[in-house]
Amino acid sequence: MSTFKLWAGGDAHVGTDLERGGRRSLAEALLQSERGGDEGGPPFDWDIMLDVGDLSGSQTPPDDEEGAEVVSQYSLSTKHGREDFYNLVGNHDASGANEDRQWWFRKWVDPTGENSEYSGVHADRRPYPVEGTWERYSFQAGNILFLVMGDRNDGGPPVGRGVRGGYPAGAVTRETFEWWRENVEANPDKIIVSVHHHMLKETTVASGPWEGVDGGYHGRFEDGAPIGASYLYFVDDVPDAQAFEKHLAENPGAIDIWIGGHTHTNPDDTYGGRSHIEQKWGVTFINVSAISRYHGHKNISMSRLLTFTEDVAEVNVKCYLHMSDFAPQGWYGRAERTVPLRMPFTR
């Protein structure tokens, strides 16, 4: 049967893994998918890779050196072009309050191909063309509509990152939320996958109030809303806005899947009484991070493979461990799930 295979991961934090472990985190995961790993992990096929952000490991705004390293690691792929990777901006990728808005992400990661000479992304080579901007864009694969939203952790505290580092609380603009809502309401006949760097409040592991800092997943920046360190907390400057949560509560099953990352941990963690994959409001929430091994105190290097099968109204989700420090490298069977869709996948 025909399938569409979505590889989803994020939080590679390339600078951190290079500095602390001498590890090219993104390239290592990419080459494992294509060739297999040195510790026995098998290769696996995928159609596109969805990266949920935090390519940078910098606590201060990222620089050109780390941007060039990101591009270099992507270029090592032997089976996939740069355009097979779909990216969004995470909180560590954000520019500083006194810099050009999100210049680093737009220059070096560049999902819409604005700066091809630096990023290597050419919009006309996308297997599934994107519509929108670096901040919010959509694309379709068969009857799956992807709504991709970037984190807006720029511009100064409490929403922006400030001089002390990458404040972890998630943010979107009101324009992005309205764009999302309008697209959701206009496409009831499609499988809808929403993507942001952060998970929504109280959906997956450690995504409740204070859980990000009390659980030791994120730094505690008092002027950066530590209560919301592990979830999408701001809409514009409104704290604990819960705009997405309210819409989904009022419209159960409005979307099929929410994919995010941000909070790094092991695949069996259930801090706050929630795992990496949970269902709420008729939606499946999937935390896919982190590819990094050395950025943070709890993370295990892993990613997820989502397999959509034609004419089937469910998707298989598998967890791939990129190192053998938690369990043998490769597929981690305990974390595999099959989750429902509102309708069958069609090409």
CSV table of C-alpha atoms in Angstrom, one decimal:
chain,number,residue,atom,x,y,z
A,1,MET,CA,0.0,0.0,0.0
A,2,SER,CA,1.2,3.6,-0.7
A,3,THR,CA,2.5,5.4,2.3
A,4,PHE,CA,3.7,8.9,3.2
A,5,LYS,CA,6.6,8.9,5.7
A,6,LEU,CA,7.2,12.0,7.8
A,7,TRP,CA,10.4,12.1,9.9
A,8,ALA,CA,9.9,14.6,12.7
A,9,GLY,CA,12.5,15.8,15.1
A,10,GLY,CA,14.1,18.9,16.4
A,11,ASP,CA,16.2,20.6,19.1
A,12,ALA,CA,19.4,19.5,17.5
A,13,HIS,CA,21.3,22.4,19.2
A,14,VAL,CA,24.2,21.9,16.9
A,15,GLY,CA,26.6,24.3,18.7
A,16,THR,CA,26.0,22.7,22.1
A,17,ASP,CA,26.7,19.1,20.9
A,18,LEU,CA,29.8,20.2,19.1
A,19,GLU,CA,31.2,22.0,22.1
A,20,ARG,CA,30.3,19.5,24.8
A,21,GLY,CA,30.4,16.2,23.0
A,22,GLY,CA,32.2,16.7,19.7
A,23,ARG,CA,29.1,15.5,18.1
A,24,ARG,CA,27.5,16.8,14.8
A,25,SER,CA,24.0,16.1,16.1
A,26,LEU,CA,22.0,16.9,13.1
A,27,ALA,CA,24.3,15.3,10.6
A,28,GLU,CA,24.6,12.2,12.7
A,29,ALA,CA,20.8,11.7,12.9
A,30,LEU,CA,20.4,12.4,9.2
A,31,LEU,CA,23.1,9.9,8.1
A,32,GLN,CA,21.7,7.3,10.5
A,33,SER,CA,18.4,7.6,8.7
A,34,GLU,CA,20.1,7.1,5.3
A,35,ARG,CA,22.8,4.6,6.2
A,36,GLY,CA,22.2,3.2,9.6
A,37,GLY,CA,24.1,3.9,12.8
A,38,ASP,CA,27.5,2.7,14.0
A,39,GLU,CA,25.8,1.0,17.0
A,40,GLY,CA,23.3,-1.1,15.1
A,41,GLY,CA,20.5,1.3,14.4
A,42,PRO,CA,18.9,0.5,11.1
A,43,PRO,CA,18.4,3.0,8.2
A,44,PHE,CA,14.9,4.1,7.5
A,45,ASP,CA,13.0,5.7,4.5
A,46,TRP,CA,11.3,9.0,4.8
A,47,ASP,CA,9.7,11.4,2.3
A,48,ILE,CA,10.2,14.7,4.1
A,49,MET,CA,11.7,15.7,7.5
A,50,LEU,CA,9.9,18.2,9.7
A,51,ASP,CA,12.3,20.0,12.0
A,52,VAL,CA,10.6,21.8,15.0
A,53,GLY,CA,13.4,24.3,15.7
A,54,ASP,CA,16.2,25.0,18.0
A,55,LEU,CA,18.9,24.2,15.5
A,56,SER,CA,21.1,26.7,17.5
A,57,GLY,CA,22.5,25.8,20.9
A,58,SER,CA,23.4,29.3,21.8
A,59,GLN,CA,22.0,30.9,25.0
A,60,THR,CA,22.7,34.3,23.4
A,61,PRO,CA,21.5,35.2,19.9
A,62,PRO,CA,23.1,32.8,17.4
A,63,ASP,CA,25.8,33.9,15.0
A,64,ASP,CA,27.0,33.2,11.5
A,65,GLU,CA,29.5,30.6,12.5
A,66,GLU,CA,26.7,28.4,13.9
A,67,GLY,CA,24.5,29.1,10.9
A,68,ALA,CA,27.2,27.9,8.5
A,69,GLU,CA,27.6,24.8,10.6
A,70,VAL,CA,23.9,24.0,10.3
A,71,VAL,CA,24.0,24.4,6.6
A,72,SER,CA,27.1,22.2,6.4
A,73,GLN,CA,25.4,19.4,8.4
A,74,TYR,CA,22.4,19.5,6.2
A,75,SER,CA,24.6,19.3,3.1
A,76,LEU,CA,26.0,15.8,4.1
A,77,SER,CA,22.7,14.2,3.1
A,78,THR,CA,23.3,11.7,0.2
A,79,LYS,CA,19.6,10.8,-0.5
A,80,HIS,CA,17.7,14.1,0.2
A,81,GLY,CA,17.9,17.6,-1.1
A,82,ARG,CA,17.9,20.6,1.4
A,83,GLU,CA,14.3,21.2,0.3
A,84,ASP,CA,13.2,17.9,1.7
A,85,PHE,CA,13.7,19.5,5.2
A,86,TYR,CA,10.9,21.7,6.4
A,87,ASN,CA,11.9,24.0,9.3
A,88,LEU,CA,10.4,26.4,11.8
A,89,VAL,CA,12.1,28.8,14.3
A,90,GLY,CA,12.6,27.8,17.9
A,91,ASN,CA,13.3,30.0,20.9
A,92,HIS,CA,17.1,29.4,20.7
A,93,ASP,CA,17.1,30.4,17.0
A,94,ALA,CA,15.7,33.8,17.8
A,95,SER,CA,17.5,37.1,17.2
A,96,GLY,CA,18.2,39.6,20.0
A,97,ALA,CA,16.0,42.5,20.8
A,98,ASN,CA,18.3,45.0,19.1
A,99,GLU,CA,19.0,42.9,16.0
A,100,ASP,CA,17.1,42.6,12.7
A,101,ARG,CA,14.0,40.4,13.3
A,102,GLN,CA,14.9,36.7,13.2
A,103,TRP,CA,17.8,37.4,10.9
A,104,TRP,CA,19.7,34.3,11.7
A,105,PHE,CA,16.8,31.9,11.0
A,106,ARG,CA,15.9,33.8,7.9
A,107,LYS,CA,19.5,33.8,6.6
A,108,TRP,CA,20.7,30.3,7.4
A,109,VAL,CA,17.5,28.1,7.8
A,110,ASP,CA,15.2,30.0,5.5
A,111,PRO,CA,12.1,27.8,4.8
A,112,THR,CA,10.8,30.0,2.0
A,113,GLY,CA,14.1,30.3,0.1
A,114,GLU,CA,14.6,34.1,0.7
A,115,ASN,CA,18.4,33.7,1.1
A,116,SER,CA,19.3,30.7,-1.1
A,117,GLU,CA,22.9,31.7,-1.4
A,118,TYR,CA,23.4,31.1,2.4
A,119,SER,CA,20.7,28.5,3.3
A,120,GLY,CA,20.8,26.4,0.2
A,121,VAL,CA,17.0,26.3,0.1
A,122,HIS,CA,15.4,26.8,-3.3
A,123,ALA,CA,11.7,27.2,-3.1
A,124,ASP,CA,11.0,25.8,-6.6
A,125,ARG,CA,12.6,22.5,-5.6
A,126,ARG,CA,10.3,21.8,-2.7
A,127,PRO,CA,8.5,18.4,-3.2
A,128,TYR,CA,5.5,20.1,-1.5
A,129,PRO,CA,5.5,23.9,-2.2
A,130,VAL,CA,5.1,26.2,0.8
A,131,GLU,CA,2.8,29.1,1.0
A,132,GLY,CA,3.4,31.9,3.5
A,133,THR,CA,6.4,33.4,5.2
A,134,TRP,CA,9.3,32.3,7.5
A,135,GLU,CA,7.0,33.0,10.4
A,136,ARG,CA,4.0,30.9,9.3
A,137,TYR,CA,3.5,28.8,6.2
A,138,SER,CA,1.5,25.9,5.0
A,139,PHE,CA,2.0,23.0,2.6
A,140,GLN,CA,0.0,19.9,1.5
A,141,ALA,CA,1.0,16.3,1.0
A,142,GLY,CA,-2.0,14.5,-0.5
A,143,ASN,CA,-4.9,15.4,1.8
A,144,ILE,CA,-2.7,16.4,4.7
A,145,LEU,CA,-2.5,20.1,5.4
A,146,PHE,CA,0.5,21.2,7.4
A,147,LEU,CA,0.2,24.5,9.3
A,148,VAL,CA,3.7,25.5,10.4
A,149,MET,CA,4.2,28.3,13.0
A,150,GLY,CA,7.4,29.8,14.2
A,151,ASP,CA,8.2,30.8,17.8
A,152,ARG,CA,8.4,34.5,18.3
A,153,ASN,CA,10.8,34.6,21.3
A,154,ASP,CA,12.5,37.8,20.1
A,155,GLY,CA,12.2,41.5,20.9
A,156,GLY,CA,13.1,41.6,24.6
A,157,PRO,CA,11.5,40.3,27.9
A,158,PRO,CA,9.2,39.0,29.0
A,159,VAL,CA,8.3,37.5,25.6
A,160,GLY,CA,11.7,38.0,24.0
A,161,ARG,CA,15.0,36.3,24.9
A,162,GLY,CA,16.8,39.3,26.3
A,163,VAL,CA,20.5,39.5,27.1
A,164,ARG,CA,20.6,36.6,29.6
A,165,GLY,CA,19.6,33.9,27.2
A,166,GLY,CA,16.9,32.0,25.3
A,167,TYR,CA,13.9,32.5,27.5
A,168,PRO,CA,12.0,29.3,27.0
A,169,ALA,CA,8.3,30.3,27.2
A,170,GLY,CA,6.7,29.9,23.8
A,171,ALA,CA,5.1,32.8,21.8
A,172,VAL,CA,3.2,33.5,18.6
A,173,THR,CA,1.7,36.7,17.3
A,174,ARG,CA,-2.0,37.3,17.2
A,175,GLU,CA,-1.7,37.3,13.3
A,176,THR,CA,-0.3,33.8,13.4
A,177,PHE,CA,-3.1,32.5,15.6
A,178,GLU,CA,-5.7,34.1,13.4
A,179,TRP,CA,-4.0,32.6,10.3
A,180,TRP,CA,-4.1,29.2,12.0
A,181,ARG,CA,-7.7,29.5,13.0
A,182,GLU,CA,-8.8,30.6,9.5
A,183,ASN,CA,-7.0,27.7,7.9
A,184,VAL,CA,-8.4,25.2,10.3
A,185,GLU,CA,-12.0,26.4,9.8
A,186,ALA,CA,-11.5,26.6,6.0
A,187,ASN,CA,-10.3,23.0,5.6
A,188,PRO,CA,-12.6,20.5,7.4
A,189,ASP,CA,-12.1,18.1,4.5
A,190,LYS,CA,-8.3,17.7,5.2
A,191,ILE,CA,-6.1,15.9,7.7
A,192,ILE,CA,-4.6,18.9,9.6
A,193,VAL,CA,-1.2,18.7,11.2
A,194,SER,CA,-0.3,21.8,13.3
A,195,VAL,CA,3.3,22.4,14.1
A,196,HIS,CA,5.0,24.8,16.6
A,197,HIS,CA,8.3,24.5,18.5
A,198,HIS,CA,6.2,24.3,21.8
A,199,MET,CA,3.5,22.0,22.9
A,200,LEU,CA,0.2,23.4,24.1
A,201,LYS,CA,-0.5,23.7,27.8
A,202,GLU,CA,-1.1,20.5,29.7
A,203,THR,CA,-0.9,18.2,26.7
A,204,THR,CA,2.4,16.2,26.9
A,205,VAL,CA,5.2,15.5,29.3
A,206,ALA,CA,6.1,18.5,31.6
A,207,SER,CA,3.8,21.0,29.7
A,208,GLY,CA,2.0,22.3,32.7
A,209,PRO,CA,2.5,25.5,34.8
A,210,TRP,CA,5.9,25.6,36.4
A,211,GLU,CA,6.7,22.0,35.3
A,212,GLY,CA,9.4,23.1,32.9
A,213,VAL,CA,11.5,24.7,35.6
A,214,ASP,CA,10.4,22.7,38.6
A,215,GLY,CA,11.2,19.5,36.7
A,216,GLY,CA,14.6,20.8,35.7
A,217,TYR,CA,14.0,20.9,31.9
A,218,HIS,CA,14.5,24.6,31.4
A,219,GLY,CA,16.4,27.5,32.9
A,220,ARG,CA,14.5,29.6,35.4
A,221,PHE,CA,14.5,33.2,34.1
A,222,GLU,CA,12.4,35.3,36.4
A,223,ASP,CA,11.8,38.0,33.9
A,224,GLY,CA,11.0,35.5,31.1
A,225,ALA,CA,7.7,33.9,32.5
A,226,PRO,CA,9.2,30.7,34.1
A,227,ILE,CA,5.6,29.5,34.9
A,228,GLY,CA,5.2,28.9,31.1
A,229,ALA,CA,8.7,27.7,30.3
A,230,SER,CA,7.5,24.4,28.8
A,231,TYR,CA,4.5,25.4,26.6
A,232,LEU,CA,3.2,28.0,24.2
A,233,TYR,CA,2.5,30.7,26.7
A,234,PHE,CA,2.2,34.1,24.9
A,235,VAL,CA,0.0,35.4,22.1
A,236,ASP,CA,1.5,38.8,21.4
A,237,ASP,CA,2.1,40.1,24.9
A,238,VAL,CA,-0.8,38.3,26.5
A,239,PRO,CA,0.5,35.7,29.1
A,240,ASP,CA,-1.1,32.3,29.5
A,241,ALA,CA,-3.3,33.3,26.5
A,242,GLN,CA,-4.5,29.7,25.7
A,243,ALA,CA,-5.9,30.9,22.4
A,244,PHE,CA,-5.3,27.5,20.7
A,245,GLU,CA,-6.4,25.5,23.7
A,246,LYS,CA,-9.7,27.4,23.9
A,247,HIS,CA,-10.4,27.0,20.2
A,248,LEU,CA,-9.7,23.2,20.3
A,249,ALA,CA,-11.8,22.8,23.5
A,250,GLU,CA,-14.7,24.6,21.8
A,251,ASN,CA,-14.2,22.6,18.6
A,252,PRO,CA,-13.1,19.1,19.5
A,253,GLY,CA,-11.4,17.3,16.6
A,254,ALA,CA,-10.8,20.5,14.7
A,255,ILE,CA,-7.3,19.2,13.8
A,256,ASP,CA,-5.7,15.8,13.8
A,257,ILE,CA,-2.2,16.2,15.2
A,258,TRP,CA,-0.1,18.8,16.9
A,259,ILE,CA,3.7,18.3,16.6
A,260,GLY,CA,6.2,20.1,18.7
A,261,GLY,CA,9.3,19.6,20.9
A,262,HIS,CA,11.2,22.0,23.1
A,263,THR,CA,11.1,19.9,26.3
A,264,HIS,CA,13.9,17.3,26.1
A,265,THR,CA,13.7,14.1,28.1
A,266,ASN,CA,13.7,10.3,27.7
A,267,PRO,CA,11.0,8.5,25.8
A,268,ASP,CA,9.5,6.9,29.0
A,269,ASP,CA,9.2,10.2,31.0
A,270,THR,CA,5.7,11.0,32.3
A,271,TYR,CA,6.4,14.1,34.4
A,272,GLY,CA,3.2,15.8,35.2
A,273,GLY,CA,1.3,12.6,34.4
A,274,ARG,CA,1.7,12.9,30.7
A,275,SER,CA,3.8,11.1,28.1
A,276,HIS,CA,5.3,12.3,24.8
A,277,ILE,CA,2.2,11.2,22.9
A,278,GLU,CA,-1.2,12.1,24.3
A,279,GLN,CA,-4.8,12.8,23.2
A,280,LYS,CA,-6.9,15.8,24.2
A,281,TRP,CA,-9.8,17.6,22.6
A,282,GLY,CA,-9.9,14.9,19.9
A,283,VAL,CA,-6.3,15.8,18.9
A,284,THR,CA,-3.1,13.8,19.1
A,285,PHE,CA,-0.2,15.7,20.6
A,286,ILE,CA,3.3,14.5,19.8
A,287,ASN,CA,6.5,15.8,21.4
A,288,VAL,CA,9.3,14.7,19.0
A,289,SER,CA,12.4,16.2,20.6
A,290,ALA,CA,15.3,16.1,21.0
A,291,ILE,CA,18.1,15.2,18.5
A,292,SER,CA,20.6,16.9,20.8
A,293,ARG,CA,22.3,14.8,23.5
A,294,TYR,CA,24.2,17.4,25.4
A,295,HIS,CA,21.9,20.5,25.6
A,296,GLY,CA,20.2,20.0,28.9
A,297,HIS,CA,20.3,17.6,31.7
A,298,LYS,CA,17.7,15.0,30.8
A,299,ASN,CA,17.6,14.6,27.1
A,300,ILE,CA,18.1,11.4,25.2
A,301,SER,CA,18.8,11.8,21.5
A,302,MET,CA,15.7,10.7,19.5
A,303,SER,CA,13.2,11.5,16.8
A,304,ARG,CA,9.9,10.1,15.5
A,305,LEU,CA,8.7,8.6,12.2
A,306,LEU,CA,5.1,9.0,11.3
A,307,THR,CA,3.8,6.7,8.6
A,308,PHE,CA,0.5,7.6,6.9
A,309,THR,CA,-1.0,4.7,4.8
A,310,GLU,CA,-3.3,5.4,1.9
A,311,ASP,CA,-7.0,4.8,2.6
A,312,VAL,CA,-6.3,4.2,6.3
A,313,ALA,CA,-7.6,6.6,9.0
A,314,GLU,CA,-4.7,6.2,11.4
A,315,VAL,CA,-1.0,6.9,11.6
A,316,ASN,CA,1.8,4.8,13.0
A,317,VAL,CA,4.3,6.7,15.2
A,318,LYS,CA,7.7,5.1,16.0
A,319,CYS,CA,10.6,6.4,18.1
A,320,TYR,CA,14.2,6.2,16.9
A,321,LEU,CA,17.0,6.4,19.5
A,322,HIS,CA,20.1,7.9,17.9
A,323,MET,CA,22.5,6.8,20.6
A,324,SER,CA,22.6,3.7,22.9
A,325,ASP,CA,22.8,5.4,26.3
A,326,PHE,CA,19.1,4.8,27.2
A,327,ALA,CA,18.4,1.7,25.2
A,328,PRO,CA,20.0,0.1,22.1
A,329,GLN,CA,20.3,2.5,19.1
A,330,GLY,CA,17.4,2.2,16.7
A,331,TRP,CA,13.7,1.7,17.1
A,332,TYR,CA,12.4,1.9,20.7
A,333,GLY,CA,9.4,-0.4,20.7
A,334,ARG,CA,8.0,0.7,24.0
A,335,ALA,CA,7.3,4.1,22.5
A,336,GLU,CA,5.5,3.0,19.3
A,337,ARG,CA,1.9,4.1,19.0
A,338,THR,CA,-0.9,4.0,16.4
A,339,VAL,CA,-3.1,7.1,16.6
A,340,PRO,CA,-6.4,7.9,14.9
A,341,LEU,CA,-7.1,10.4,12.1
A,342,ARG,CA,-10.4,12.0,11.4
A,343,MET,CA,-10.4,10.6,7.8
A,344,PRO,CA,-8.2,8.3,5.7
A,345,PHE,CA,-5.0,9.5,4.1
A,346,THR,CA,-5.2,9.9,0.3
A,347,ARG,CA,-2.6,11.0,-2.2
